[in-house]
Short mmCIF file of C-alpha atoms in Angstrom, two decimals:
data_model
loop_
_atom_site.label_atom_id
_atom_site.label_comp_id
_atom_site.label_asym_id
_atom_site.label_seq_id
_atom_site.Cartn_x
_atom_site.Cartn_y
_atom_site.Cartn_z
CA MET A 294 22.76 66.33 -61.38
CA ASN A 295 21.64 69.88 -60.81
CA LYS A 296 18.70 69.22 -58.43
CA GLY A 297 20.83 66.96 -55.90
CA LYS A 298 23.86 69.38 -56.11
CA ASN A 299 20.42 71.87 -55.74
CA ILE A 300 19.72 69.95 -52.27
CA TRP A 301 22.76 70.17 -50.69
CA ILE A 302 22.86 74.10 -50.80
CA MET A 303 19.75 73.63 -49.48
CA VAL A 304 20.88 71.68 -46.94
CA LEU A 305 23.35 74.28 -46.56
CA LEU A 306 21.50 76.67 -45.97
CA PHE A 307 19.58 75.07 -43.86
CA ILE A 308 22.41 74.14 -41.44
CA GLY A 309 24.37 78.04 -42.33
CA VAL A 310 20.81 80.06 -40.98
CA VAL A 311 19.68 76.81 -37.48
CA GLY A 312 23.25 77.75 -36.90
CA PHE A 313 23.10 81.22 -36.70
CA LEU A 314 19.94 81.30 -34.54
CA TRP A 315 21.20 78.83 -31.97
CA ILE A 316 24.03 81.35 -32.04
CA GLN A 317 22.20 84.91 -31.46
CA LEU A 318 18.77 83.14 -29.70
CA VAL A 319 21.35 80.41 -27.16
CA VAL A 320 24.75 80.70 -26.77
CA LEU A 321 25.00 84.49 -26.82
CA PRO A 322 21.60 85.03 -24.38
CA SER A 323 24.06 82.53 -22.07
CA LYS A 324 26.88 83.85 -22.70
CA LYS A 325 25.60 87.47 -21.60
CA GLN A 326 23.53 85.69 -18.67
CA VAL A 327 26.76 84.83 -16.81
CA GLU A 328 29.08 87.56 -16.98
CA GLU A 329 25.06 89.10 -15.25
CA ARG A 330 25.70 86.80 -12.45
CA TYR A 331 29.34 87.51 -12.47
CA ALA A 332 29.35 90.44 -11.61
CA HIS A 333 25.94 90.99 -9.69
CA GLU A 334 28.63 88.17 -7.22
CA GLN A 335 31.34 90.90 -6.89
CA MET A 336 28.62 93.00 -4.78
CA ASN A 337 28.47 90.37 -2.22
CA PRO A 338 30.83 89.70 0.07
CA LEU A 339 29.87 86.01 0.40
CA THR A 340 30.89 85.14 -2.72
CA GLN A 341 33.01 88.12 -3.98
CA ASP A 342 35.69 86.03 -6.35
CA PHE A 343 38.43 86.52 -4.78
CA ASN A 344 40.73 86.56 -7.77
CA TYR A 345 37.96 89.74 -9.10
CA ILE A 346 40.35 91.63 -6.54
CA ALA A 347 43.86 89.56 -5.61
CA GLU A 348 45.29 92.58 -8.96
CA TYR A 349 45.41 95.13 -6.26
CA GLU A 350 47.78 93.83 -4.23
CA SER A 351 50.68 95.42 -3.44
CA GLU A 352 52.89 96.37 -0.81
CA TYR A 353 52.70 100.67 -0.69
CA LEU A 354 49.41 101.98 -0.76
CA GLY A 355 51.61 105.23 -1.66
CA ASP A 356 49.68 103.86 -5.64
CA ASN A 357 47.72 105.08 -5.05
CA SER A 358 45.61 104.28 -8.78
CA ASN A 359 45.89 100.58 -7.69
CA THR A 360 44.03 101.60 -4.15
CA VAL A 361 41.75 103.44 -5.19
CA ASN A 362 40.64 100.27 -8.42
CA LEU A 363 41.38 98.16 -4.82
CA PHE A 364 37.67 99.65 -2.97
CA ARG A 365 36.24 100.12 -6.80
CA SER A 366 36.17 96.61 -6.62
CA LEU A 367 34.78 96.07 -3.44
CA PRO A 368 31.09 95.23 -3.24
CA MET A 369 28.85 98.02 -1.63
CA SER A 370 31.25 100.82 -4.88
CA GLN A 371 29.49 103.68 -5.79
CA ASP A 372 31.04 105.74 -9.30
CA GLU A 373 30.33 109.11 -6.99
CA MET A 374 32.86 107.13 -4.52
CA THR A 375 35.95 109.50 -3.36
CA PHE A 376 38.88 108.80 -1.69
CA GLN A 377 41.89 110.86 0.57
CA LEU A 378 45.13 108.23 1.47
CA PHE A 379 47.96 109.57 3.72
CA PRO A 380 51.33 108.15 2.68
CA GLU A 381 52.51 109.00 6.08
CA GLU A 382 50.25 108.43 8.31
CA LEU A 383 49.32 105.75 6.74
CA VAL A 384 45.76 105.91 6.88
CA VAL A 385 42.63 105.38 3.64
CA GLU A 386 39.36 106.62 4.17
CA VAL A 387 37.00 106.47 1.57
CA HIS A 388 33.45 108.17 1.51
CA TYR A 389 30.36 107.09 0.03
CA PRO A 390 28.44 109.90 -1.52
CA SER A 391 24.89 108.54 0.93
CA SER A 392 24.17 107.16 3.97
CA LEU A 393 24.75 104.07 5.34
CA SER A 394 21.34 102.79 4.79
CA GLU A 395 20.91 104.20 1.19
CA SER A 396 25.12 103.06 0.18
CA VAL A 397 23.45 99.08 1.24
CA HIS A 398 20.70 99.87 -1.47
CA SER A 399 22.84 100.94 -4.29
CA THR A 400 24.27 97.49 -4.30
CA MET A 401 20.95 95.37 -4.22
CA THR A 402 19.49 95.59 -7.66
CA THR A 403 17.12 92.56 -7.39
CA ASP A 404 14.35 92.13 -3.99
CA LYS A 405 16.79 88.74 -3.58
CA ASP A 406 19.95 90.75 -2.82
CA ASN A 407 18.95 90.72 1.20
CA GLU A 408 19.66 87.17 0.82
CA TYR A 409 22.90 87.50 1.89
CA GLY A 410 20.61 88.91 5.06
CA GLN A 411 17.51 90.17 6.04
CA LYS A 412 18.28 93.70 7.95
CA GLU A 413 20.21 95.99 6.35
CA ASP A 414 23.16 96.79 9.32
CA LEU A 415 24.14 92.80 9.06
CA ILE A 416 24.55 93.49 5.50
CA ALA A 417 26.57 96.37 5.79
CA HIS A 418 28.94 95.28 8.88
CA ARG A 419 29.61 91.61 7.04
CA THR A 420 30.34 94.57 4.47
CA LEU A 421 32.43 96.60 5.93
CA LEU A 422 34.39 93.63 7.52
CA TYR A 423 34.55 91.84 4.20
CA ASN A 424 36.27 95.50 2.65
CA ALA A 425 38.32 96.14 5.25
CA THR A 426 39.73 92.12 5.68
CA ALA A 427 40.41 92.77 1.72
CA GLY A 428 41.69 96.40 2.35
CA PHE A 429 44.39 95.44 4.81
CA ALA A 430 45.65 92.13 3.06
CA LEU A 431 46.31 93.87 -0.70
CA ILE A 432 46.94 97.11 0.83
CA LYS A 433 50.68 95.79 3.51
CA ASN A 434 51.60 99.21 4.66
CA ILE A 435 47.38 100.48 5.69
CA ASP A 436 47.50 100.75 9.14
CA GLN A 437 43.88 102.49 9.67
CA LEU A 438 41.03 102.25 7.47
CA THR A 439 37.80 104.81 7.54
CA PHE A 440 35.09 104.00 5.94
CA GLU A 441 32.42 107.27 5.69
CA PHE A 442 29.26 107.74 4.79
CA GLN A 443 26.87 111.13 5.09
CA ASP A 444 24.87 109.86 8.79
CA SER A 445 27.85 107.68 9.93
CA THR A 446 31.89 106.50 9.45
CA PHE A 447 33.55 103.74 10.66
CA ASP A 448 37.55 103.43 11.39
CA PHE A 449 39.77 99.96 11.31
CA LYS A 450 42.96 99.11 12.94
CA ARG A 451 45.39 97.29 11.67
CA SER A 452 46.75 94.95 14.17
CA ASP A 453 43.72 94.61 14.47
CA PHE A 454 42.93 92.46 11.98
CA LYS A 455 46.35 91.02 12.53
CA SER A 456 45.07 89.40 16.05
CA MET A 457 42.10 87.56 14.74
CA TYR A 458 43.74 86.18 11.64
CA SER A 459 47.21 86.44 13.03
CA ASN A 460 48.78 86.62 8.59
CA LEU A 461 47.20 88.96 6.85
CA ASP A 462 49.21 87.88 3.49
CA GLN A 463 47.45 83.64 4.47
CA LEU A 464 44.66 84.49 3.16
CA LEU A 465 46.20 86.10 -0.68
CA ASP A 466 45.62 82.57 -2.03
CA GLU A 467 41.48 81.59 -2.72
CA ASP A 468 40.87 78.75 -1.09
CA THR A 469 42.26 79.89 2.36
CA TRP A 470 40.48 83.32 1.62
CA ILE A 471 37.29 81.27 1.40
CA GLN A 472 37.29 79.20 4.19
CA GLU A 473 38.78 81.91 6.54
CA VAL A 474 37.53 84.94 5.28
CA GLN A 475 33.11 84.49 3.83
CA GLN A 476 32.98 81.98 5.01
CA PRO A 477 32.54 82.85 9.03
CA LEU A 478 31.08 86.18 7.14
CA GLN A 479 28.37 83.99 6.45
CA ASN A 480 27.21 83.26 10.32
CA ASP A 481 25.35 86.60 12.00
CA GLN A 482 25.95 85.92 14.77
CA TYR A 483 29.81 86.55 13.74
CA VAL A 484 29.44 88.89 11.87
CA GLU A 485 28.07 90.88 14.70
CA LYS A 486 29.59 89.74 17.46
CA THR A 487 32.90 90.45 15.00
CA PHE A 488 31.47 94.24 13.84
CA LYS A 489 31.77 95.36 17.50
CA GLY A 490 35.06 94.23 18.32
CA LEU A 491 36.55 95.66 15.74
CA ALA A 492 34.65 99.36 15.06
CA ILE A 493 35.29 102.42 16.26
CA VAL A 494 31.81 104.01 15.04
CA HIS A 495 32.05 107.67 14.80
#
């Protein structure tokens, strides 16, 4: 009787040890990999989850923390970025602490990050178009966005984006965001033509 009981105890201990090892060696590492991959995707304008930034939708740029947090959640974000908000002029300036090229490379964590664009300029233009679209669509009263790097500055006007999309509010749907914003940005020619038509370069 005791022998049979001891066998069951050993079996249960074995199952417990195997289960513990399974969780530690398989489940938790897999979960961590998924989380790391998701975080990495948020720094790519072609793969960012719209729900990752949708919470920052606001009628006014005067909500400083909300506006800043939006741009810190967009691709090419850097910890050392600074911001200037001009509520009366309805202008937001995003200041990067590095050159455009360095800012592009700061968001690359693997050698394969060039997969969404072969040239630095193309990656930068795609990202700036995406970030400007997000800024105008989510913060309803921004009239101008300025992205300032150490070696260049780019201005974007809400009126130009309204002309391109007709209604920016319609973009605030996940499927529409993918179809109207992210999918066109996969086309390199579209990116360069659109950037040339929308960006005011200093």
